[in-house]
mmCIF file of C-alpha atoms in Angstrom:
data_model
loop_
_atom_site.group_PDB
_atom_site.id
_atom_site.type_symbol
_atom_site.label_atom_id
_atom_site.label_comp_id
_atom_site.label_asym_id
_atom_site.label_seq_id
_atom_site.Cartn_x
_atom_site.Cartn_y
_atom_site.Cartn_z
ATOM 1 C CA UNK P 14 0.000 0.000 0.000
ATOM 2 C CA UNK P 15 1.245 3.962 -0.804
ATOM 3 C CA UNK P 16 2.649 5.242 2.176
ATOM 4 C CA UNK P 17 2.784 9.415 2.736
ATOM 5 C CA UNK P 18 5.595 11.244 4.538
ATOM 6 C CA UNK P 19 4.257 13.912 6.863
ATOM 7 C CA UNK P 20 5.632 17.099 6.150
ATOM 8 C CA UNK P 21 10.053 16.325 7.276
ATOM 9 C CA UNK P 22 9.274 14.654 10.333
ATOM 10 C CA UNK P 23 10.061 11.091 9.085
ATOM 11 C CA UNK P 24 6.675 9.500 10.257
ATOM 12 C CA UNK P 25 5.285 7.722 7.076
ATOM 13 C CA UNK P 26 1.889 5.895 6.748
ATOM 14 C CA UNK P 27 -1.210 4.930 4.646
ATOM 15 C CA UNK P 28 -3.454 7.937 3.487
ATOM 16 C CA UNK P 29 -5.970 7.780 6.083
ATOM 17 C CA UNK P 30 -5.962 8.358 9.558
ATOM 18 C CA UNK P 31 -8.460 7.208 12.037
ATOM 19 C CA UNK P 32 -9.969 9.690 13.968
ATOM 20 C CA UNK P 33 -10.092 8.798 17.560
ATOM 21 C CA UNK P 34 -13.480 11.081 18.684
ATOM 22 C CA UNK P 35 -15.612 8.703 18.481
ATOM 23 C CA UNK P 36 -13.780 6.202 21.084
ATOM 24 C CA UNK P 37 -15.634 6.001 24.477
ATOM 25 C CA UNK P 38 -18.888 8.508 22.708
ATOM 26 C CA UNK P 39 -20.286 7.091 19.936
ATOM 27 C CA UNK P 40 -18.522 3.745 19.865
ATOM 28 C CA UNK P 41 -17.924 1.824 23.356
ATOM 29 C CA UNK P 42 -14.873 0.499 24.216
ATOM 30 C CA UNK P 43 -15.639 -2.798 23.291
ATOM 31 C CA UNK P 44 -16.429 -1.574 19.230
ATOM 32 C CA UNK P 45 -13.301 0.475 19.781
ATOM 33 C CA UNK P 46 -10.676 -1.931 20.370
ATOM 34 C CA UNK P 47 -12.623 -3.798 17.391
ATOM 35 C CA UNK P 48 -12.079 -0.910 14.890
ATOM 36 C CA UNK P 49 -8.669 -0.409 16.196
ATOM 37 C CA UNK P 50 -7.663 -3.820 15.571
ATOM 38 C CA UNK P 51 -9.654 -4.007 11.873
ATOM 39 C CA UNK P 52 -7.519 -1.143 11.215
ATOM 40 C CA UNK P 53 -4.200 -2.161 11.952
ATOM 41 C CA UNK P 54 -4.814 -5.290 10.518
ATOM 42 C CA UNK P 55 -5.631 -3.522 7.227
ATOM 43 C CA UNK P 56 -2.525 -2.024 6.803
ATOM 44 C CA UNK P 57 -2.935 1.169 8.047
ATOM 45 C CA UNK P 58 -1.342 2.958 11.478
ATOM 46 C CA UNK P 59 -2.347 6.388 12.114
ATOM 47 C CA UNK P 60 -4.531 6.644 14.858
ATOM 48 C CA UNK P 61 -5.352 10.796 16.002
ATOM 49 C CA UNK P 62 -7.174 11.816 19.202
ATOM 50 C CA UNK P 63 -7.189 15.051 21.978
ATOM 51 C CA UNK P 64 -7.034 15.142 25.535
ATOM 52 C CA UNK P 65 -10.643 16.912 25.097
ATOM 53 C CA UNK P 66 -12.555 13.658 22.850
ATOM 54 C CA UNK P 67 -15.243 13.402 24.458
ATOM 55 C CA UNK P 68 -15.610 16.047 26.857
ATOM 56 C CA UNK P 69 -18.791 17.243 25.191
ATOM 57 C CA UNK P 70 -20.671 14.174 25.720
ATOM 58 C CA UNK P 71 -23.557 14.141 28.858
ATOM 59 C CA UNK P 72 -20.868 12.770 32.306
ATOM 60 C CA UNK P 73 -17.581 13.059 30.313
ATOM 61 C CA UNK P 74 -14.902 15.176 31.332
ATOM 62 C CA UNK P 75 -12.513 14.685 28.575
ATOM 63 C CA UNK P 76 -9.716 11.862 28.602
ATOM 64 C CA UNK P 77 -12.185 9.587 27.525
ATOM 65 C CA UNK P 78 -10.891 8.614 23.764
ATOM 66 C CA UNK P 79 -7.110 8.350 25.058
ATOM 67 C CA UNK P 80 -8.254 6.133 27.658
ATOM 68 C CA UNK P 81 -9.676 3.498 25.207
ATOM 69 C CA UNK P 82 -6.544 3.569 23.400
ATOM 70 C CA UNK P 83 -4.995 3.139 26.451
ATOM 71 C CA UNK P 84 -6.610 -0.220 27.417
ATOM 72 C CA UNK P 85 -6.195 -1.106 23.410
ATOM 73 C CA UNK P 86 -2.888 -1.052 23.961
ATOM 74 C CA UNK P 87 -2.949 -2.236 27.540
ATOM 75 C CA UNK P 88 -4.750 -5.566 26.152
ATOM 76 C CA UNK P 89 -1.677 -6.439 23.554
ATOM 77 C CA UNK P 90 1.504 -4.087 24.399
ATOM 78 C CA UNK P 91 2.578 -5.642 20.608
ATOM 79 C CA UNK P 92 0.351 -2.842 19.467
ATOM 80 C CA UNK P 93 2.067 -0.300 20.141
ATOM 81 C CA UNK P 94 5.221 -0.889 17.574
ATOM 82 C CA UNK P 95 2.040 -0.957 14.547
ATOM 83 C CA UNK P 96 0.792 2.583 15.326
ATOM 84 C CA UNK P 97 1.655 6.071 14.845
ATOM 85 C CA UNK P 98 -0.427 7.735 17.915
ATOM 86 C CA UNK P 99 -1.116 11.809 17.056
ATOM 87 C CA UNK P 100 -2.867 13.527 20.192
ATOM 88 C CA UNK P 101 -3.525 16.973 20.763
ATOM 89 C CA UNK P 102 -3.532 19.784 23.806
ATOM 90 C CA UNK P 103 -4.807 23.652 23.633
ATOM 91 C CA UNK P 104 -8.277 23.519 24.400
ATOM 92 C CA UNK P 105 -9.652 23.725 27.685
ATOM 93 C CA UNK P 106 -9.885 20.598 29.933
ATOM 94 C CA UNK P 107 -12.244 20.781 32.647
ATOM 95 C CA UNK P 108 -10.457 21.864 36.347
ATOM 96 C CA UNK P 109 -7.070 21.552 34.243
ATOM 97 C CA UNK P 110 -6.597 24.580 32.061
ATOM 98 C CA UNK P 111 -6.176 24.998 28.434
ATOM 99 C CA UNK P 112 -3.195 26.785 26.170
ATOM 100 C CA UNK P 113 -0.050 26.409 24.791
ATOM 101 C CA UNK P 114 2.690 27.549 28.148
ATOM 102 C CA UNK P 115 5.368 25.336 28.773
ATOM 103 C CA UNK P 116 3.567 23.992 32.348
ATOM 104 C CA UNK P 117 0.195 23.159 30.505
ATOM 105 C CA UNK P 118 1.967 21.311 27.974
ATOM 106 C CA UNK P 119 4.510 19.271 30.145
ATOM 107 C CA UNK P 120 1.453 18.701 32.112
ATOM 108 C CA UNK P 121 -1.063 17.627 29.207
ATOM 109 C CA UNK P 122 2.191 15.604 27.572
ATOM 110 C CA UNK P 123 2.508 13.291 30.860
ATOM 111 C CA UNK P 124 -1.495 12.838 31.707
ATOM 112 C CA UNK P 125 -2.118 12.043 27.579
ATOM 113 C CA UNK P 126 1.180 9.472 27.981
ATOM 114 C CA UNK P 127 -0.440 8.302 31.314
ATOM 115 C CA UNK P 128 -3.772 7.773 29.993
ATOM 116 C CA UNK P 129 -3.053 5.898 26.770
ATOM 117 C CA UNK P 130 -0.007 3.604 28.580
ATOM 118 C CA UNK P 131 3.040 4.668 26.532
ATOM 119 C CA UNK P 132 5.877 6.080 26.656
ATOM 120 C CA UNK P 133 5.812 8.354 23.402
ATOM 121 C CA UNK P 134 3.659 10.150 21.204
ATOM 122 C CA UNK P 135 4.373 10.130 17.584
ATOM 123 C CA UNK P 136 2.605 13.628 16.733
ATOM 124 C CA UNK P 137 2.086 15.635 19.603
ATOM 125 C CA UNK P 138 -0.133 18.603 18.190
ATOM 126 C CA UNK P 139 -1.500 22.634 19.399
ATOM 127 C CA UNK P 140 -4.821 21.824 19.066
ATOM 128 C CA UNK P 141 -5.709 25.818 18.531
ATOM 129 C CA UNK P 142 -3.623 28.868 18.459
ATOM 130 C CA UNK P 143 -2.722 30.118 22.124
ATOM 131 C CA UNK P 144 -1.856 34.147 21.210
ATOM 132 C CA UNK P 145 -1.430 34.664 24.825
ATOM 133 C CA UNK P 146 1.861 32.581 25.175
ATOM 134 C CA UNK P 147 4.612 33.095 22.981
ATOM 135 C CA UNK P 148 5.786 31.343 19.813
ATOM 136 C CA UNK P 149 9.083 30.509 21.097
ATOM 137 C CA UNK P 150 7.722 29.864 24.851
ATOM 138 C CA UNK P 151 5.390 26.917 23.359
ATOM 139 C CA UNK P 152 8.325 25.157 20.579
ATOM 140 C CA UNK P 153 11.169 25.218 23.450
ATOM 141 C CA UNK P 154 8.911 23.266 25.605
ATOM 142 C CA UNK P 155 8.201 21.381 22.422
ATOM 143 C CA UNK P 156 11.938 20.913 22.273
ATOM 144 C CA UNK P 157 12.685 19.726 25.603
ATOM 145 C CA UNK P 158 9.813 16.908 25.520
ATOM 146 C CA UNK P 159 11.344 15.240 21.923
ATOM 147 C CA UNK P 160 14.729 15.136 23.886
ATOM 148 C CA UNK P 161 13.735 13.899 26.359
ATOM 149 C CA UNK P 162 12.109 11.374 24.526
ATOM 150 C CA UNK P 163 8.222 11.494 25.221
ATOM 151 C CA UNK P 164 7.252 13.035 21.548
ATOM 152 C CA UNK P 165 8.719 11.988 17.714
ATOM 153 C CA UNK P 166 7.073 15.259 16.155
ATOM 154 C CA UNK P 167 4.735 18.387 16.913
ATOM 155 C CA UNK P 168 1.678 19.597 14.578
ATOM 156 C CA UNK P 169 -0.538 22.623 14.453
ATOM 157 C CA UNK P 170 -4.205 22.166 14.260
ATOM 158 C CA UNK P 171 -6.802 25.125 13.444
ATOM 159 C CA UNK P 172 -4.082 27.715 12.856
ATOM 160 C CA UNK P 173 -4.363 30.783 10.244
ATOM 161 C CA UNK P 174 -1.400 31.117 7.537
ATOM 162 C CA UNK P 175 -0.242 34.109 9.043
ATOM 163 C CA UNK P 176 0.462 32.149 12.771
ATOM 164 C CA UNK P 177 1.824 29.090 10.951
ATOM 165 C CA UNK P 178 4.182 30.973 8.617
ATOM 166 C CA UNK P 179 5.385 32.875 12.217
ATOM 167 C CA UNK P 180 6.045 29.433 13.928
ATOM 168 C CA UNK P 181 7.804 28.600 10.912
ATOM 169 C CA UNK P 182 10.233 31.511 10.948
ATOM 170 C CA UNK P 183 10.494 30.930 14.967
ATOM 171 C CA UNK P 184 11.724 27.602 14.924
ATOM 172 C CA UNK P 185 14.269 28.663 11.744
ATOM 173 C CA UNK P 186 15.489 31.505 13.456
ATOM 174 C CA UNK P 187 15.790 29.863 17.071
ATOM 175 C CA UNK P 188 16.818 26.182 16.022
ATOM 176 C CA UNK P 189 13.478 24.956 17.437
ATOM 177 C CA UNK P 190 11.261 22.542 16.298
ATOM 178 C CA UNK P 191 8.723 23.069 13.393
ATOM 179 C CA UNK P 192 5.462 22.403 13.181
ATOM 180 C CA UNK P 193 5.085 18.959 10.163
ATOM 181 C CA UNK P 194 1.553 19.014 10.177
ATOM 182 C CA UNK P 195 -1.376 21.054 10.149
ATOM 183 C CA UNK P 196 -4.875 19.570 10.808
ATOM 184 C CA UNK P 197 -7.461 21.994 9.515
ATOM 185 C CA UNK P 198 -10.983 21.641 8.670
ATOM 186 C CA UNK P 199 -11.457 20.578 5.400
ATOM 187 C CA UNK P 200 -13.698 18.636 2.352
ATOM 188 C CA UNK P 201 -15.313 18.909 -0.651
ATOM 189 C CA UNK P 202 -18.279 21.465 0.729
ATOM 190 C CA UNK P 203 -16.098 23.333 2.942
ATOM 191 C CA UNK P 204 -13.179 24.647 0.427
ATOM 192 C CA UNK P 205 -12.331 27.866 0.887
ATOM 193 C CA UNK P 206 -11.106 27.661 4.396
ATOM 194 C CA UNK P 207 -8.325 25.799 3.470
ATOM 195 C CA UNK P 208 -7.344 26.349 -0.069
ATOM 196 C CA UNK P 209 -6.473 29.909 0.100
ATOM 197 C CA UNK P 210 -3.450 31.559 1.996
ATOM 198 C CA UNK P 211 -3.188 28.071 4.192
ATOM 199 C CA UNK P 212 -3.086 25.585 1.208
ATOM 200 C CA UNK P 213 0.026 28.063 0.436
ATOM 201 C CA UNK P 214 1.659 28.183 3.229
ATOM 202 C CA UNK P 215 1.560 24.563 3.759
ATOM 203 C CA UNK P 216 2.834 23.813 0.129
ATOM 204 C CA UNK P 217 5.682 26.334 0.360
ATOM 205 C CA UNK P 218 7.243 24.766 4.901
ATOM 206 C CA UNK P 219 6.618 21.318 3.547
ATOM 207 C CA UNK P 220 3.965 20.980 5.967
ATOM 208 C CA UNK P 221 1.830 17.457 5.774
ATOM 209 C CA UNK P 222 -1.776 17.938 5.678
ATOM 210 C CA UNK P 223 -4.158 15.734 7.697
ATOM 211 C CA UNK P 224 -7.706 17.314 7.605
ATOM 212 C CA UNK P 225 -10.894 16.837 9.555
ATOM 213 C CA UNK P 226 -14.572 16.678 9.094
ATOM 214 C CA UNK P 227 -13.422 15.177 5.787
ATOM 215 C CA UNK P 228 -16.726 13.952 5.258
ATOM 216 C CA UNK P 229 -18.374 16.740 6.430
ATOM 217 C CA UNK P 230 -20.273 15.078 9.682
ATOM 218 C CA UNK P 231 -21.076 12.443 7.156
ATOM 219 C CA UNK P 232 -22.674 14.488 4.689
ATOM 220 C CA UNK P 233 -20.352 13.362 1.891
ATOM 221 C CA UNK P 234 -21.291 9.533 2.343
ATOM 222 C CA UNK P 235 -24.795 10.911 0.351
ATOM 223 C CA UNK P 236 -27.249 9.377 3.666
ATOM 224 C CA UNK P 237 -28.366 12.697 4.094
ATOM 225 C CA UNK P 238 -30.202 14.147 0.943
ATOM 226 C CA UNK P 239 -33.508 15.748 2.772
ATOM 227 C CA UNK P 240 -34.283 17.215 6.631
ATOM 228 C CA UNK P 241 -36.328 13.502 6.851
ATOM 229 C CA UNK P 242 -32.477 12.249 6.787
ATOM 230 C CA UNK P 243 -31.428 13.851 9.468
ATOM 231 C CA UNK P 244 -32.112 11.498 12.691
ATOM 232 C CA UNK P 245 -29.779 9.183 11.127
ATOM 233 C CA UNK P 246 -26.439 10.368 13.244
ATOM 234 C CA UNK P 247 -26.416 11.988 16.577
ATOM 235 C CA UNK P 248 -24.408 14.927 14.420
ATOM 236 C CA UNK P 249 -27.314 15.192 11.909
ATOM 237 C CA UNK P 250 -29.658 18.069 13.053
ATOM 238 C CA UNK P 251 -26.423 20.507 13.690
ATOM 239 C CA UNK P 252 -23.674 19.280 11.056
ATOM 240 C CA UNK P 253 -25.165 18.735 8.296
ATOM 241 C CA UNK P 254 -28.366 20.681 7.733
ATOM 242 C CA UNK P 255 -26.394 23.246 6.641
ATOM 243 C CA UNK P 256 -25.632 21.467 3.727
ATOM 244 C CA UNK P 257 -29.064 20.617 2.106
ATOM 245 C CA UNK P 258 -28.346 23.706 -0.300
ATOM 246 C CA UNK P 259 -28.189 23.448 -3.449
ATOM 247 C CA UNK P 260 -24.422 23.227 -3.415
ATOM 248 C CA UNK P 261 -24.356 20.325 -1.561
ATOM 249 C CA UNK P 262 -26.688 18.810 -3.856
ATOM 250 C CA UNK P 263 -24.771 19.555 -6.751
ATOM 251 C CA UNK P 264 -21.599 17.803 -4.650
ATOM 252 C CA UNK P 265 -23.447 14.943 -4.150
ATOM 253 C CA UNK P 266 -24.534 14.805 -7.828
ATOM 254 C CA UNK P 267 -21.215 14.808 -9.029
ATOM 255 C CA UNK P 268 -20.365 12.291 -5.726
ATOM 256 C CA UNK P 269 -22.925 9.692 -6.840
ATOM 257 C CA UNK P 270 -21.640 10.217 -10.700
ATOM 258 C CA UNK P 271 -17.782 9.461 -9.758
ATOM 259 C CA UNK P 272 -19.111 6.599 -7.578
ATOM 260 C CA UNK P 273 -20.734 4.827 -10.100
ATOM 261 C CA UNK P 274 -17.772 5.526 -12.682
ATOM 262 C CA UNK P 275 -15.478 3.805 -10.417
ATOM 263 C CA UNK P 276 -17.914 1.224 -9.007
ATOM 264 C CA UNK P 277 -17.228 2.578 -5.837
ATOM 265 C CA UNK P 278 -18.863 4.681 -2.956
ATOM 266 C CA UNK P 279 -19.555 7.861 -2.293
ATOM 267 C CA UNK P 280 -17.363 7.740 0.938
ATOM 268 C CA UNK P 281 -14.394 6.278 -1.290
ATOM 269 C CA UNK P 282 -14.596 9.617 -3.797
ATOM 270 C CA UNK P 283 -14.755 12.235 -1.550
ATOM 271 C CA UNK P 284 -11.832 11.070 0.483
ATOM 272 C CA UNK P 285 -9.869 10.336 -2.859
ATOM 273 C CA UNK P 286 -10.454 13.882 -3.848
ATOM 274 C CA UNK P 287 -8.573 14.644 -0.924
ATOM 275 C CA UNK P 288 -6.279 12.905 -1.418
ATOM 276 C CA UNK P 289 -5.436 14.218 -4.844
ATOM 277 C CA UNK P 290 -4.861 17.184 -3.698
ATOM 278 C CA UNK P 291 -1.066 18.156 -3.608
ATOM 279 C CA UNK P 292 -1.031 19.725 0.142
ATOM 280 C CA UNK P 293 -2.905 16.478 1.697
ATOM 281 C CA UNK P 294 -1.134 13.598 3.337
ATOM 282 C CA UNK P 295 -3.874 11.924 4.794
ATOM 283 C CA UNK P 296 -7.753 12.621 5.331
ATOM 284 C CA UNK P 297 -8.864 11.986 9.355
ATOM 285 C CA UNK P 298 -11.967 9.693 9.490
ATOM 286 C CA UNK P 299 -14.065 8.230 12.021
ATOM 287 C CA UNK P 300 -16.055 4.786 12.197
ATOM 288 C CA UNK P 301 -18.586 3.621 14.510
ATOM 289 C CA UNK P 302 -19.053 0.031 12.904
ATOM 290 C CA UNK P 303 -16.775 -2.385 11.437
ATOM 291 C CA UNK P 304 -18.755 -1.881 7.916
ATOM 292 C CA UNK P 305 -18.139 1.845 7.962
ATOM 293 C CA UNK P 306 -14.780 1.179 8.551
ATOM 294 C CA UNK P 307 -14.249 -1.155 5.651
ATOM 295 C CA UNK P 308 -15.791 1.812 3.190
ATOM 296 C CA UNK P 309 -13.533 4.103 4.293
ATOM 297 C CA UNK P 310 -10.174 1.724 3.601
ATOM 298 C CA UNK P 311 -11.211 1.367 0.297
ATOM 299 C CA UNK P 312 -10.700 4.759 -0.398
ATOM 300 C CA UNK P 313 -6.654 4.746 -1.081
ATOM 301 C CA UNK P 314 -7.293 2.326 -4.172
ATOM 302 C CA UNK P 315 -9.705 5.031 -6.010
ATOM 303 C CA UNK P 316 -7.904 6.480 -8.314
ATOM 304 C CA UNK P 317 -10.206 9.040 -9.821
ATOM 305 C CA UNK P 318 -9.549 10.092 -13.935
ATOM 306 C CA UNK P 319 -9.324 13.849 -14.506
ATOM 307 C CA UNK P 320 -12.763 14.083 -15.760
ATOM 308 C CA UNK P 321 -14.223 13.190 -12.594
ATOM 309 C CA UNK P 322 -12.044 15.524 -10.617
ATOM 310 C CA UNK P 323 -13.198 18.626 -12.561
ATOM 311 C CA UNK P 324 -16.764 17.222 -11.955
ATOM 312 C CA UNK P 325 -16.250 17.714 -8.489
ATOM 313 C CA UNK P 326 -14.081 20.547 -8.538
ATOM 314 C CA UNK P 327 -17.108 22.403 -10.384
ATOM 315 C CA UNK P 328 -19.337 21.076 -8.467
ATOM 316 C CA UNK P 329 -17.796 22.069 -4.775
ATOM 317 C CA UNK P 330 -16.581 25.712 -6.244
#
């Protein structure tokens, strides 16, 4: 299988990245350890989660999705050499704090490593822009914690091209470390956000691209073409009736075209469309069932002709 280097950091691995929020929400543990091991044994490795997944559920105080990985791994150690593990800090954890200083990231560092029993994290990522602490504050301690052995790599999530491009000249300037990887919200219906002065910036540092909501809550798959769709997902009501437009019908016109072109799925397209793109390592996705799961692996063997591209492209513009 193709494997993608992110950005310089030497981690490598299939195009698509499981996206840990759903681990301890909307799957149990149980189904969790299931998908993670369906995955691996697939062929692919990179597995991404936060310190917040799932705070936002009823009782949950965050912690949650690292803690199922941590029992994953917990249950057969031999794991651990098959996965790249990305995680994230930034946002505010209940009676803990949020930001990028040096103490709440030594702090969020050791309670992520603690709750998903290792000893490393592959990608250890901002999860938002802290403006409050500075650049150089927030790589040093970045710095210290890949000597000292407890992270391979650091990556930016939700950052504007103006902040990245700064953190880029930091880490030059100060022989720091630079951010590889940027996780921004990105897809087919949600283009603009990305593709302007960040699809730039990213394509000028070298910085590997792993965005989220690449299915836009699920819109994408094509289950939701009316309001009468909407029950179908806990996120249906607030991610995706935003969508019923006539853009996003026109998407999933040109969706359901490629799909049957390729005699594949909907799913399968829009995350090869991603990963056509030149800036894009690897689309994040999430799975609740072992059959969603198997959709979404399919999608690094779609090769989609030029003719279906520009569909889409004219279709999401």
């Amino acid at each position: 299988m193709e494997k993608r280097k992110l950005g310089r950091s030497g981690l490598e691995f299939a195009p698509i990245a499981f996206g840990g929020n759903v681990f301890g929400w909307t799957a149990d543990e149980a189904t969790s350890h299931q998908l993670l091991d369906a995955f691996v044994d697939a062929g692919f490795t990179f597995v991404d989660t936060a310190d917040v997944y799932s705070r936002w559920a009823p009782g949950h105080k965050g912690g949650e999705s690292e803690t199922v990985i941590g029992s994953w791994l917990k249950k057969d150690p031999g794991k651990r050499d098959k996965v790249l593990i990305a995680t994230k800090c930034g946002m505010e954890m209940p009676n803990v704090g949020q930001g990028l200083s040096r103490k709440h990231i030594i702090g969020s560092v050791d309670a992520s490593l603690k709750r998903m029993n290792t000893d490393y994290i592959d990608l250890f990522q901002s999860h938002r822009d802290d403006k409050d602490t500075p650049i150089e504050e927030t790589l040093s301690t970045y710095g210290e914690l890949i000597k000292a052995g407890k992270l391979r790599a650091i990556g930016a999530s939700n950052y504007e091209a103006p902040r990245l491009a700064e953190a880029a000249k930091v880490a030059k300037e100060k022989g720091l470390p630079r951010y590889e990887s940027l996780q921004p919200h990105y897809n087919l219906v949600e283009r603009p956000l990305f593709e302007e002065a960040l699809e730039q910036e990213c394509l000028k540092q070298e910085i590997g691209v792993i965005p989220y909501w690449s299915l836009a809550s699920g819109f994408l798959t094509g289950k939701y073409r009316s309001e009468a769709d909407l029950g179908k997902s806990p996120r249906g009501p607030g991610g995706v009736k935003k969508y019923l437009n006539d853009k996003g019908f026109k998407v999933l016109g040109a969706l359901d075209a490629a799909a049957r072109k390729h005699n594949t799925s909907n799913t399968s397209v829009a995350l090869a469309w991603l990963m056509q793109r030149k800036a894009v390592t690897a689309p994040i996705v999430s799975a609740t069932s072992l059959a969603q799961l198997k959709d979404l692996l399919a999608a690094p063997s779609v090769k989609l002709d030029a003719e279906s591209v520009a569909a889409l492209d004219k279709a999401s513009a």
